[in-house]
Every structure is written in C-alpha cells, then in structure tokens.
XYZ file of C-alpha atoms in Angstrom:
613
model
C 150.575 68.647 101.855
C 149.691 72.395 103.100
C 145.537 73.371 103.017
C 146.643 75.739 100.303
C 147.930 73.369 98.099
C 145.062 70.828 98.726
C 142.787 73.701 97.498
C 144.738 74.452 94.232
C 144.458 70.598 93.767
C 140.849 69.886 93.901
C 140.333 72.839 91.945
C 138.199 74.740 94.068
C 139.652 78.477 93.337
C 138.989 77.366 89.097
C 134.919 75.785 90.614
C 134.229 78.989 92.672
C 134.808 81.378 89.761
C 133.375 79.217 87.421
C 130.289 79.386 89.283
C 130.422 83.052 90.000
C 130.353 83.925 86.818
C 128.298 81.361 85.298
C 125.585 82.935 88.709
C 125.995 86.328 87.461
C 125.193 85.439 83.962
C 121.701 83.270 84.725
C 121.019 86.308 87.284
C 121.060 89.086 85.103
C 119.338 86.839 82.681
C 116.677 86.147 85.349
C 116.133 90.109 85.971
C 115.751 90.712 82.441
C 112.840 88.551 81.915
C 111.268 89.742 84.991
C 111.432 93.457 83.449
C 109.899 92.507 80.773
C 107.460 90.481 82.644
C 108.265 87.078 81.066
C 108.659 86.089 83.992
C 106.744 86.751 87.657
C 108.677 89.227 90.216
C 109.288 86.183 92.653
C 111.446 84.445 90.829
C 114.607 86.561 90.517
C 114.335 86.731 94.565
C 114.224 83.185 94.609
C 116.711 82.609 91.753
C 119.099 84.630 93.858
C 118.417 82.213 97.005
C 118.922 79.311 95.013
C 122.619 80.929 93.789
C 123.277 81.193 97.147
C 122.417 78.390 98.432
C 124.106 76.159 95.747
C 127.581 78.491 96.647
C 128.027 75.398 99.595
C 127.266 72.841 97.232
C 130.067 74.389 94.453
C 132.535 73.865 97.153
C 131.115 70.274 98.217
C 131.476 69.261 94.746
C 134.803 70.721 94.358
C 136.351 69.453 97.282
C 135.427 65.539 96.702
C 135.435 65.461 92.951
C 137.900 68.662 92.266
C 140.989 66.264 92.042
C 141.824 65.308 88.308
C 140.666 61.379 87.902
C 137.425 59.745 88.861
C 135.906 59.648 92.517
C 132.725 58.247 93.228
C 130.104 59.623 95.987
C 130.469 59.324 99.703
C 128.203 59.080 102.472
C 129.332 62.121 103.793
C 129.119 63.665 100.723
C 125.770 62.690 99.692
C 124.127 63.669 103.236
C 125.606 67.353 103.232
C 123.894 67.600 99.537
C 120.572 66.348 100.840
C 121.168 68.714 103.752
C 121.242 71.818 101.264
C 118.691 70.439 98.922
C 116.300 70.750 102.130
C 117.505 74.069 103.033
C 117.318 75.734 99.510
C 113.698 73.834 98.988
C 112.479 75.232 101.930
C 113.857 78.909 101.969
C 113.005 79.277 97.915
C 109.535 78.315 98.771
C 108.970 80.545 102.132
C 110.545 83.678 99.523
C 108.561 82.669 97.075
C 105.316 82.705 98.985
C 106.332 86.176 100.767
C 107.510 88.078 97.471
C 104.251 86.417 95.575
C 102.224 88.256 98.783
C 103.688 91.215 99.088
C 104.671 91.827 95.709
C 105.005 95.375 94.229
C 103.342 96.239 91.265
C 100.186 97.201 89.878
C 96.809 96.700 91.699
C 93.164 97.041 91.924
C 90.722 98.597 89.326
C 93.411 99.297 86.563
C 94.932 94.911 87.345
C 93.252 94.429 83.676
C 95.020 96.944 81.413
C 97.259 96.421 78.591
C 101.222 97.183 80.583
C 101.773 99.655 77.809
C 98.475 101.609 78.793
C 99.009 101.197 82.767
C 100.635 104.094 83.889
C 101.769 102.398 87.306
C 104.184 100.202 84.820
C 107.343 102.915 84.617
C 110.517 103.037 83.100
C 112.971 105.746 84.160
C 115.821 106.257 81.169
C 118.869 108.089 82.015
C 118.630 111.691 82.322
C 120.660 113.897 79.635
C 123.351 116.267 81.285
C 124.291 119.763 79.546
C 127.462 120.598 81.259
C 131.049 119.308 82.323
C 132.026 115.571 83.340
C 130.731 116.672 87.057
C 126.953 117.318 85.613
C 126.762 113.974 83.851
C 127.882 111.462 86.518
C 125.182 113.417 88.579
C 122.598 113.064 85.834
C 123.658 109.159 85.976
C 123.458 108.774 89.282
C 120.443 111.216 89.847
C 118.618 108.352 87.802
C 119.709 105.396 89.280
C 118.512 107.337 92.941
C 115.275 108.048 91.536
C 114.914 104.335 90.031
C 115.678 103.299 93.836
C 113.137 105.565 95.323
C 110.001 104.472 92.986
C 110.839 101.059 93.276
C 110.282 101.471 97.020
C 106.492 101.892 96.112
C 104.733 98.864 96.325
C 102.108 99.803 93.800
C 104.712 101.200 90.911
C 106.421 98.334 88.988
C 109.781 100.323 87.718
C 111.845 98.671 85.210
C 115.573 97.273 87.037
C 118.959 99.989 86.032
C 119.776 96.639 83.940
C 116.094 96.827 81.892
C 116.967 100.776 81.110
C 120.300 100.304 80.319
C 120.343 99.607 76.740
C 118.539 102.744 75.607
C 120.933 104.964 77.589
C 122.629 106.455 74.613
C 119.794 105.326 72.193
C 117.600 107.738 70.604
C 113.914 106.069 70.445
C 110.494 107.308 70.352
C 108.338 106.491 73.221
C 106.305 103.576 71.909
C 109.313 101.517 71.058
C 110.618 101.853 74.305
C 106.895 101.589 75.772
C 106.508 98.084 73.925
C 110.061 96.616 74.851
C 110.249 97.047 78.104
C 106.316 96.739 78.661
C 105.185 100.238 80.318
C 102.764 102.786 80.279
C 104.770 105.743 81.916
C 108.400 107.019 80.617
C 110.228 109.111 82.528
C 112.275 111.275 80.725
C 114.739 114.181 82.214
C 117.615 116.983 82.368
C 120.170 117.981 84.464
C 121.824 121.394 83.250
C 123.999 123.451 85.271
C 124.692 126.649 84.486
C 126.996 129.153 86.805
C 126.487 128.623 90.065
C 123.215 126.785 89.622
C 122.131 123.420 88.983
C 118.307 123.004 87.140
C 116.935 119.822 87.069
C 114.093 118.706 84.394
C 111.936 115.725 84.445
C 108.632 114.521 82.933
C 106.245 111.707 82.899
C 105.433 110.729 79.531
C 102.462 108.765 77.994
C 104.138 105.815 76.354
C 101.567 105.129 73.899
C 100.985 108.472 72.713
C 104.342 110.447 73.462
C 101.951 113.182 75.258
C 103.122 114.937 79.168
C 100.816 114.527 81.477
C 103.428 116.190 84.455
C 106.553 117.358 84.734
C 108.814 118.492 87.974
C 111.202 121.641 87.473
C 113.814 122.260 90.556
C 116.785 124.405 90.654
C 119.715 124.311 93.104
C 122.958 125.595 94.134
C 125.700 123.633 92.475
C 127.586 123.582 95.616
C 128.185 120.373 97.428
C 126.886 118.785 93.744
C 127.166 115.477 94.670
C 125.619 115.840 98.300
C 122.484 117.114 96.389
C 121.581 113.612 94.590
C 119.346 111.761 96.744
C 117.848 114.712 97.941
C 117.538 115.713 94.516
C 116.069 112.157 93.649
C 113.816 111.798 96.587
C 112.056 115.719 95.493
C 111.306 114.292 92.390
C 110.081 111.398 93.325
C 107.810 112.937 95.725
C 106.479 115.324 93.060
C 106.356 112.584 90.150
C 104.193 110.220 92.746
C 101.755 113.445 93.085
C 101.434 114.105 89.458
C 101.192 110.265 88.829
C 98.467 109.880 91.204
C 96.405 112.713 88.997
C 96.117 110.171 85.937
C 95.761 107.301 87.869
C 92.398 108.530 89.279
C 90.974 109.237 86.007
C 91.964 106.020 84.950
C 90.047 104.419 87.797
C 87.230 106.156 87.277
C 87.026 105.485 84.131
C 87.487 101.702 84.407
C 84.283 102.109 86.376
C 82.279 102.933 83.916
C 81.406 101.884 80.417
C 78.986 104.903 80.058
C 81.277 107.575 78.347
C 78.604 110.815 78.748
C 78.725 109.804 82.536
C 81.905 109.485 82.439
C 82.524 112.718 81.276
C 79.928 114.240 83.993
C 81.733 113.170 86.316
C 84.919 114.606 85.445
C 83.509 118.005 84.618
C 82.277 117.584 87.987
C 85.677 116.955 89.885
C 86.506 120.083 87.978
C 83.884 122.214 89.534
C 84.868 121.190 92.524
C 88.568 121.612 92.112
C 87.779 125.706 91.614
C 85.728 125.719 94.409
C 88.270 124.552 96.498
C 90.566 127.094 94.637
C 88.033 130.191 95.275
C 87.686 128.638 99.230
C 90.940 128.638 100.031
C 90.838 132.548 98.786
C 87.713 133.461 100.852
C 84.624 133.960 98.574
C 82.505 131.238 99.991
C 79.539 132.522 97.691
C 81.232 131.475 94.693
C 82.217 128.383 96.544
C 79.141 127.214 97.266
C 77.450 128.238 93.295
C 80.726 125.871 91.973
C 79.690 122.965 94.443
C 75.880 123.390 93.338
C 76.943 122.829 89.938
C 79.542 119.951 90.643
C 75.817 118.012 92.866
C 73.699 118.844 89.523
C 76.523 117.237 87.164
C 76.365 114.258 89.446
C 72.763 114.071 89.649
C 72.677 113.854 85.092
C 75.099 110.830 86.282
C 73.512 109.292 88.598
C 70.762 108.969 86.066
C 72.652 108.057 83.393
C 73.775 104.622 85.278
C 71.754 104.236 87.911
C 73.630 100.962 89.313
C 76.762 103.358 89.573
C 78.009 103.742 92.514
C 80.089 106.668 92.102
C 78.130 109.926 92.125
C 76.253 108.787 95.018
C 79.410 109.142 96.647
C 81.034 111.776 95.234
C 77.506 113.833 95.983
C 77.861 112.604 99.658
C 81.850 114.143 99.867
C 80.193 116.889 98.339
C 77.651 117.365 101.191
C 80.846 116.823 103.499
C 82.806 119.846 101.827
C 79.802 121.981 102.693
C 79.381 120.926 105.959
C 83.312 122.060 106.497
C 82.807 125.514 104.927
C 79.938 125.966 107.409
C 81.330 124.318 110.465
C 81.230 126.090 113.955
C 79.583 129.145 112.685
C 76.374 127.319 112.023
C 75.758 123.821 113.345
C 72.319 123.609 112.497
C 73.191 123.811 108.593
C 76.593 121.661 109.155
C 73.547 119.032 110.190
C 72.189 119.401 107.175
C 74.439 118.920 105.111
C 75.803 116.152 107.368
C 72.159 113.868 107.123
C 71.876 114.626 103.450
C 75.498 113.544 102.892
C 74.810 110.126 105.304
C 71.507 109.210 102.812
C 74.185 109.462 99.665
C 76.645 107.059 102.021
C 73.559 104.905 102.215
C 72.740 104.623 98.327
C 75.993 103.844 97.778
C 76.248 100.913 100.420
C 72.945 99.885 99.006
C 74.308 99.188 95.926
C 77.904 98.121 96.736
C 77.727 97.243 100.696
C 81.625 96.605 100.389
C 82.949 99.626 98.501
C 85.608 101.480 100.365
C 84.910 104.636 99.443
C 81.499 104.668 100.713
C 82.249 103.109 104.034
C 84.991 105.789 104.649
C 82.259 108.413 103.380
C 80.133 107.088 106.240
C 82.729 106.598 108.728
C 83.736 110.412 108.039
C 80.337 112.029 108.317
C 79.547 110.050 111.273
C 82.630 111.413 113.057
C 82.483 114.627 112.212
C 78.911 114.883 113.443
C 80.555 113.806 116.874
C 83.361 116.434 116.376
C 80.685 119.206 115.792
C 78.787 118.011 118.974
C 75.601 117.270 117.082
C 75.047 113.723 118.793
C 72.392 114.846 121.202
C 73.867 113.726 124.146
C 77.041 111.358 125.522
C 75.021 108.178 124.699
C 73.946 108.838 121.032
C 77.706 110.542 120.902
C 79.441 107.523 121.495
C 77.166 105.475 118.987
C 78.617 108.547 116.826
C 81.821 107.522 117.441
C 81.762 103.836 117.635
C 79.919 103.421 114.121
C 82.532 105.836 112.485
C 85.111 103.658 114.268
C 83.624 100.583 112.578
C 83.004 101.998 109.112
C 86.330 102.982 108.642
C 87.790 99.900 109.941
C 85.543 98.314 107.564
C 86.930 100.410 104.638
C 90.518 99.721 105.455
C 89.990 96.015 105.608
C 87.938 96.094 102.163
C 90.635 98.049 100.621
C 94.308 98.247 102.966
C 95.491 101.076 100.677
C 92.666 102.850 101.862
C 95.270 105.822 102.766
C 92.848 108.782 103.759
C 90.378 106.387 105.598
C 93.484 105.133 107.864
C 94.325 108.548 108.306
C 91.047 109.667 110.075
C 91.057 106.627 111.893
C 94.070 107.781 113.296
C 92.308 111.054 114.002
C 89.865 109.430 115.807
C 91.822 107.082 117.808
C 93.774 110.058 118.902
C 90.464 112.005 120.051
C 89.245 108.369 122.086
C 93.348 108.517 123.944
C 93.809 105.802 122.097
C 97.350 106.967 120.803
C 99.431 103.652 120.412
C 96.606 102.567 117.795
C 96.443 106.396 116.779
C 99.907 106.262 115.771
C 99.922 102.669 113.754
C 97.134 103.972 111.872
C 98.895 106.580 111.193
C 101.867 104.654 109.394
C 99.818 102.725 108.001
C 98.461 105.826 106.099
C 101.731 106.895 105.140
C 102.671 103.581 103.981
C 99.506 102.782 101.753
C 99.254 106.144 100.244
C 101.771 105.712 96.699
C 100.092 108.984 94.958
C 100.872 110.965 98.359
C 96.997 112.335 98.157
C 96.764 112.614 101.830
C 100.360 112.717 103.049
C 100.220 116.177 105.316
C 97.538 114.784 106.687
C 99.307 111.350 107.489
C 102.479 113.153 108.373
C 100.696 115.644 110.441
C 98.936 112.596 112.256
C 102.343 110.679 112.929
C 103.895 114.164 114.215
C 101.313 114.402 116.740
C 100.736 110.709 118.136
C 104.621 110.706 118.365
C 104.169 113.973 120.650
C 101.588 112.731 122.729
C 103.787 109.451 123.331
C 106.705 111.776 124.150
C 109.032 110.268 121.572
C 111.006 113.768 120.686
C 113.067 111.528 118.036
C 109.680 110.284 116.100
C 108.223 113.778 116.620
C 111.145 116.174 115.216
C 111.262 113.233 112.515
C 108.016 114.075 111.282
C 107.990 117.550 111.945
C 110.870 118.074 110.279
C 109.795 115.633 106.971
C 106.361 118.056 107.087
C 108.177 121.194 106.967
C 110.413 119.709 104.206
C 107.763 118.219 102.266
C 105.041 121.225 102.962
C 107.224 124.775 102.985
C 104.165 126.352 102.961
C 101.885 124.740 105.286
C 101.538 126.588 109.249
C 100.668 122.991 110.813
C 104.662 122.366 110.309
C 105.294 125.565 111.618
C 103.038 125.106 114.598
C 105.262 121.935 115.506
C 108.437 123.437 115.710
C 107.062 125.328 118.588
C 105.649 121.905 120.439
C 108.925 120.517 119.937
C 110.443 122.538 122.639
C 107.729 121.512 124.817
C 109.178 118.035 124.521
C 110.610 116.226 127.654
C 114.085 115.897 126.243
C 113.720 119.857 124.367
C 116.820 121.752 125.004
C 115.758 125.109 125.680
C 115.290 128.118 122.993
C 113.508 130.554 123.548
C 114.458 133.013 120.723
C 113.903 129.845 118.264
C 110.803 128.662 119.776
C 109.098 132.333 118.798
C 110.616 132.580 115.555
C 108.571 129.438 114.616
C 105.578 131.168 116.215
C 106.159 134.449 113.768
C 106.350 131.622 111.121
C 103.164 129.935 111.986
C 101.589 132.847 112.445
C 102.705 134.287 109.075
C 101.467 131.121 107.311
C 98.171 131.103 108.773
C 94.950 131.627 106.317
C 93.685 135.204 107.441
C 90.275 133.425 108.430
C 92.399 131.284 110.517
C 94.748 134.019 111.863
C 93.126 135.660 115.065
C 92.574 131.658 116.195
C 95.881 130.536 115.750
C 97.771 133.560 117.116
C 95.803 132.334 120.622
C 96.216 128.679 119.784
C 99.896 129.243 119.006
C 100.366 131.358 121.943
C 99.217 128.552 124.536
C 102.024 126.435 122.841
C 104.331 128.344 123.545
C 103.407 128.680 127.235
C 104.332 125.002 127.239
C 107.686 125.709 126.037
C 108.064 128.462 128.741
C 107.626 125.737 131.305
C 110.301 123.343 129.877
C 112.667 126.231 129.550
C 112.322 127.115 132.981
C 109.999 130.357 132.886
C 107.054 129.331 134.746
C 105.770 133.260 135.116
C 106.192 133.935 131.953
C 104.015 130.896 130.929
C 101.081 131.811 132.970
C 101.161 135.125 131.687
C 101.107 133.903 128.082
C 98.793 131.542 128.855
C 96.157 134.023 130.170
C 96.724 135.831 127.279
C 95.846 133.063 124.926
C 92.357 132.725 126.661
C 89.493 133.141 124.277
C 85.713 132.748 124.298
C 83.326 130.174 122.754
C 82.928 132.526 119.186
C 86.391 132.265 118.656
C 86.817 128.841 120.063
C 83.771 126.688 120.336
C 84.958 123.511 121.108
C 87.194 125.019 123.750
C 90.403 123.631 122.682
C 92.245 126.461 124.051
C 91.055 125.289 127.444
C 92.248 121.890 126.807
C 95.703 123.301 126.028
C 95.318 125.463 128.929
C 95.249 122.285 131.356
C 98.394 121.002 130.008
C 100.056 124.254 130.232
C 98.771 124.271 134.194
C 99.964 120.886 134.612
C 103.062 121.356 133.584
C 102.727 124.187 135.910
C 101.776 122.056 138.945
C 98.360 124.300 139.185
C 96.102 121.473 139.393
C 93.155 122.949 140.799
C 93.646 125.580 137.636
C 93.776 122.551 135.302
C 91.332 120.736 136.367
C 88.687 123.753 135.753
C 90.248 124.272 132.242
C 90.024 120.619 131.141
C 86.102 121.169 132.866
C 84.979 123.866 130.304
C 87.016 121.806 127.552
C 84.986 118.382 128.260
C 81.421 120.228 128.448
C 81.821 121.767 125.067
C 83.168 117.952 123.934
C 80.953 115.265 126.043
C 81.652 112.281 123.932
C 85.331 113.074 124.458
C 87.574 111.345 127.164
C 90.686 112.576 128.192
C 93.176 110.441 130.473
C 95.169 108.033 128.516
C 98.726 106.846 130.462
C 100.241 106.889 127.498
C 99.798 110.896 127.087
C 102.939 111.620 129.160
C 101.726 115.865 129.445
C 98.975 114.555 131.969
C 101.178 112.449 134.081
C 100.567 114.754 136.992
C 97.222 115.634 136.497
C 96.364 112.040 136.818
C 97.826 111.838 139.979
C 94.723 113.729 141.334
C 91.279 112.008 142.540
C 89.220 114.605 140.785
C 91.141 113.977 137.612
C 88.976 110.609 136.800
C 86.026 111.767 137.516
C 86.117 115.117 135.316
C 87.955 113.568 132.824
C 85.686 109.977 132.275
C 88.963 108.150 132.291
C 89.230 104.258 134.170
C-alpha cells in the first residue's frame, strides 16, 4: 500500500481540516472575548499556542485511530502525547507569564476608570471613502494600517479588525458602540479624493458623550495611491497619539485630586503657561515672564487648597525651571535663582511623596542644569552636581519606566559624562516609553546624536531622517543633515551638505540665528575634511570662531577640536578643546567610543587636558 493511500485511509486529510476549521472557529471566538475584555489579553496568545501545539497531536490521533474500526492505545502512542502535553504545558505557561508582563493596555493613574470613560481603550471603525472603487479599498486598508500602528503602543488597548468589523456598514451613535466593544475613544474618519488629490479626515471622539476632542486633516497627491497607505496610516497615528496624549493629562491630573476648585487652578494654570510659551517662542520675554507670574500665583491658591497635594509644588518648581531657561547665559546669577527656588519646590514635593516621578526628574533636571550653567562652584561640588542629577533621574525612571522625558535627559547627561553606549539606550528607552510622543524631538534628537558619536551612519541618517520627517519645521533636523556628511562612511556632497546649512539656517529662531550660522558653519568644516578639502575647512573653521558673549560655554571651541583633528592639527586641537574644558570643568571629554577623537587620543597631552583615564 503507497504512503498516499495509507493517509486517505486513516483519515488524516478529513482530521487535519476538521481541526483547522474547528481552530479557526474557537480562535476568533477567543479574540472576541478578549476585545471585549471578557477575557484577559494573554489568553488568545496562549490559545493560539495551544492550537498549535495540539496540530501534532491531530495527526497522532489520526494516524493510530484514523482507520475505520476500533484500535486501542499504544505505548508509542501514549508517550508522544505525554511528550506534547509537556511541551504545550510548558510553552502556554512561559507565554502566558510574558504577555501577562508585558501586556499592552492601559496603565497607571487612570488603571481605575470605567473602559467606556478611559480614553487609552480605542476602537478604530472603518473610514468612509467618497470616490471610485480605488478610494475605498484605500479607506479599508488605511484603517486596518492605522489599527496595526496603535496597537504597537503598549499603553493603548485598540479593539482587533475582527472586534470593529461588525459596525463597518452600521450606522450607530457613539455610546452604543462605546458600550459594546468597551472603549472610551472612537476613531472615526474620511478618505475623499478629489482630482488629483487625496484628503484624508480623522477624529478622536469621546465615546460617552459623542464630543471631538482632536482631529488630524492631511492632503496628498493621489499618485502612487496605494504606496501612500502606511505612510498615510503611520501620519495619523503619530498625530492622533499627540492629540491623545492632551486628554490623557487632564485626566491624570484630575484623578489626583478630589478637590475640584484646585483642580481647576491648576488647569487655568497650565494655560498660562501654555501662552507664555506661545509669546516666548515669539520674543516678548516681558509678557512671558507676567504669564508665568500668574501661572506660580494660581498654583500657590492650590497649593493651599490641598496642602498634601503634591502637584503644584511641582508644577511651581518646572515653573522656576522655565525661567531659569529664558534667562540662561545672559545672566547666571538670576538662572541661580530661579534654579535654588525651583530645588526647595523639588524638595516639598519629595517631602510629601519621596517616590513620585515627577518630582525626582524635577530634581534631577535642576540639578543638571545648574552643572550645565557652570554654577557648581568648582569641579568637586560640579560633579556632586552631576552625580545627584544622575541618581534622581535614575530614581524617577525606576519609580515610573514610562518616565519618557526623564530618560531623555538622562541620555543628555550620559552623553555630556562620554558615556554614549548608556547615552544611546537611554535614549531608546525614551522613544519607546513615550505613547503620547510629548518629548519625541527630544528623544529622536538624542538617538541621532549618540548614533553619531558611535559612528553608526545607518542609526544616524535613520534618525535624522525620522526627525526631519516627523519635525518639517524644526533646524535641529536640518543641522544633522550637515553632520551626516561628516560621517566616516559619508559619500561626499558638497553642494548638498550647504543646502542643508541654508536650511538650518533658515529655520533658526532669529534669537538663535547669529549662533547657529557659526555653530553650523564649524559643521560644515567637518564635512570639508571628509570630502577631501582640508583648506577650505580651516578657513571655515576660523570663520566660525566666536567669543564668550556669543558662546559662553565655548562649544564652538569644542567643535573646533574635532574639526582640527580631523585635520591632523593636534597642537591646534588640543588648545581649542583647552578653552572648551575651562568654560565646562565638570565636563570630561575622551570616551573610545567617540570615534571623531580617535587621533586626538593618540597624544600624551590629550589625557591630561581632557580628564580622561
């Protein structure tokens, strides 16, 4: 008898379809009550294991018992059973314990809401199309991309394709969909195309109460339609997780807090200090500063409302930090100020929460950017600076790991110490813990950097590149595409490397300008050298000089070493990274991993101007 006929007579073609199907039936079953939440997230992983697992056992079965008639159990038979019983035991429960720890979905202050008042709790429906056959498989597919791309954020639970599916053609209000598939946030959208362009409409809707609270317009060309969808979906996302993060902040605050006039003080505080960023950004400090008066004397009604709250204390001490920027360089003594005062609020905070993440990071922060500013007093009290702001935000990372800004300016401050490995797996860390995307150029500015200091062109053009994408607007992307060409593996252009300087340039806030036209000029001497034009780099280079009021930490003498490294002027080098590391004495600059001081290593003198073992 062939193999092929033994097969069709035990059956086994009739057993493994049989148990396809009935699989696929008790699967989709599975993912429907964990939609709904009937059921945890780890079992449909687990469920799925166990499918798999029993597929072996389907054909054991089959083979000894497929045969019409009665056959008892073997030996054989009964060991390779016990053999998969073990195996699917002990992979369900190792999937089980990993999806149960790492599990996606909502977190932290909001765990205790109702799911159809927890905005993190999401169902995308299928967008409407207005337009040919072309426009409404894209509106299809647009939604199943953008279901994909939330559900890649750990702290969003997004209903399955399969929970959404049966209200795809359905007309129903909000609520009803709110309350059957268990969500706070709807996201409802269009897809219209019209000519030669394609506009794309989407909002986040309230479930509850049917209000907006963000929507995301984008228009393209309807060229290449279909090549367009998961950039299309991964925009939106980006911009829904922004606008998403806005609510979820009140919410938090609010869960804080029973007291609803502090409540409200607080908000109408954040709002001050929204438009005095706004008027900042747009140069009248003086208006500034009366906005950020107001936002300290709403917290301070607060603060006395509910004393044990912890806060305004905070968000007084963050205010104390925002001054402290606007003064900066061009007056230390009040950046001090501001600095102490803001270090007491840290401390009334810790007093009354010692683990609250937010206060440690407020602590952490002032304390480095006193050693930034050079306000230590000396190399000793500088590195207790930098140590304690080392520990503090470790501290607030480990009380909260989504702690997303707090990783970031760890990463900052790893950088500054050469520590750039760690620099750089802070950095992802930031990018990775921060769902609401309220500190991603930051993060992605971070990872750029670290990746250029490690000489990874790949990471670094990565990152550059997802910047420039994800910030249009913003001249630290621009100022990146002109260190890219200073890469080791950069192939030389010179014509592209200036563009991006006219671009960075352009970009730059006009009280920023006159610094970054110098700072931007000694990056481009680095280019020069990689593209072979070491004359033209030192003359650039001179020409990017500038003097303590422009530059008072001397930064553009830093930059200047590297440029005369790459050069091969040591002696040069060496006295540039000497003015750099007297305006900086807590710094020290001479990690091996920084591969643009290779050769200035090489040099005796290098350790001991530098600090470095």
């Amino acid at each position: 008898m062939s193999f092929l006929s033994t097969l069709k007579e035990r059956r086994l073609p009739q057993f493994a379809a049989a148990y396809t199907a009935g699989g696929w039936v008790l699967l989709q079953l599975v993912d429907q009550l964990v939609d709904r939440g009937v059921a945890p997230d780890p079992v449909y992983p687990t469920a799925l294991v166990v499918f798999i697992c029993g597929a072996p056992a389907a054909v054991i079965l089959s083979w000894f018992h497929g045969a019409p008639g009665s056959q008892r159990f073997r030996p054989l038979e009964l060991s390779l059973l016990a053999a998969l019983g073990v195996i699917t035991v002990g992979v369900s429960a190792f999937v089980w314990r990993s999806t149960a720890a790492g599990a996606g979905g909502p977190t932290g202050p909001l765990v205790d809401l109702p799911p159809t008042e927890d905005p993190r709790r999401i169902a995308v429906l299928y967008f409407e199309s207005r337009g040919d056959e072309d426009v409404r498989f894209l509106a299809s597919g647009l939604t199943e991309s953008l279901i994909d791309e939330l559900s890649a954020v750990e702290a969003l639970h997004v209903v399955s394709r399969n929970g959404v599916a049966p209200y795809r053609e359905a007309v129903v209000p909000p609520d009803s969909v709110g309350r059957a598939l268990e969500v706070g946030t709807i996201v409802e959208g269009r897809v219209a195309a019209s000519g030669e362009r394609l506009r794309v409409n989407v909002s986040l809707v309230n479930a509850t109460t049917g209000g907006q609270y963000g929507d995301v317009e984008l228009e393209r060309a309807r060229a290449e339609l279909f090549d367009l969808q998961d950039d299309l979906a991964r925009e939106v996302a980006l911009r829904l997780r922004e606008k998403l993060g806005d609510e979820i902040q009140i919410l938090e605050r609010q869960a804080e807090i029973s007291n609803v006039e502090a409540w409200e003080l607080l908000q109408r505080a954040a709002e001050a200090v929204s438009d005095a960023d706004q008027v900042a950004r747009g140069g009248d400090l003086n208006t500034a500063e009366s906005l950020l008066a107001r936002a300290d004397s709403l917290l301070v009604s607060a603060q006395a409302l509910e004393a044990g709250w912890v806060r305004p204390a905070v968000e007084r001490g963050r205010l104390d930090y925002r001054r402290s920027r606007i003064t900066g360089f061009d007056d230390r003594s009040a950046a001090d100020g501001w600095i102490g005062q803001g270090l007491e609020h840290a401390e009334v905070a810790l007093a009354l929460q010692p683990d609250d993440a937010d206060a440690l990071e407020l602590r952490g922060t002032l304390r480095y950017w006193k050693f930034l500013l050079n306000l230590g007093g000396g190399p000793a009290e500088s590195g207790r600076l930098v140590a304690g702001a080392e520990a503090d935000l470790r501290a607030s990372v480990s009380a909260n790991p989504q702690q997303a800004s707090a990783w970031s300016s760890l990463s900052h401050l790893l950088a500054n110490q050469d520590r750039v490995p760690e620099a750089k797996l802070a950095a992802i860390r930031s990018y990775e813990s921060d769902p609401y995307l309220r500190n991603a150029h930051l993060t992605l500015w971070r990872l750029f950097f670290t990746s250029f200091d490690l000489g990874d062109g790949v990471e670094a053009r990565r990152w550059c590149e997802e910047g420039r994408r994800r910030f249009p607007d913003h001249e630290r992307f621009r100022l990146c595409g002109i260190l890219v060409y200073a890469l080791p593996d950069a192939e030389p252009d010179v014509a592209g490397m200036w563009a991006r300087f006219d671009e960075f340039i352009e970009l730059s806030h006009p009280d920023d300008r006159e610094f970054n036209r110098h700072r931007g000029q000694m990056t481009a001497a680095m280019a020069l050298v990689r593209a072979g034009l070491p004359d033209s780099a030192r003359s650039v280079a001179v020409r990017a000089r500038a003097g303590a009021d422009l530059d008072p930490t001397r930064d553009l003498a830093y930059w200047e070493a590297v440029v005369r490294s790459l050069l091969g002027d040591i002696d040069e080098a060496l006295n540039q990274l000497s003015i750099h590391l007297a305006a900086n004495p807590g710094a020290v600059e001479g990690s091996d991993q920084i591969w643009y001081l290779e050769e200035l290593r090489k040099d005796p003198r290098f350790e001991s101007i530098s600090g470095a073992p």
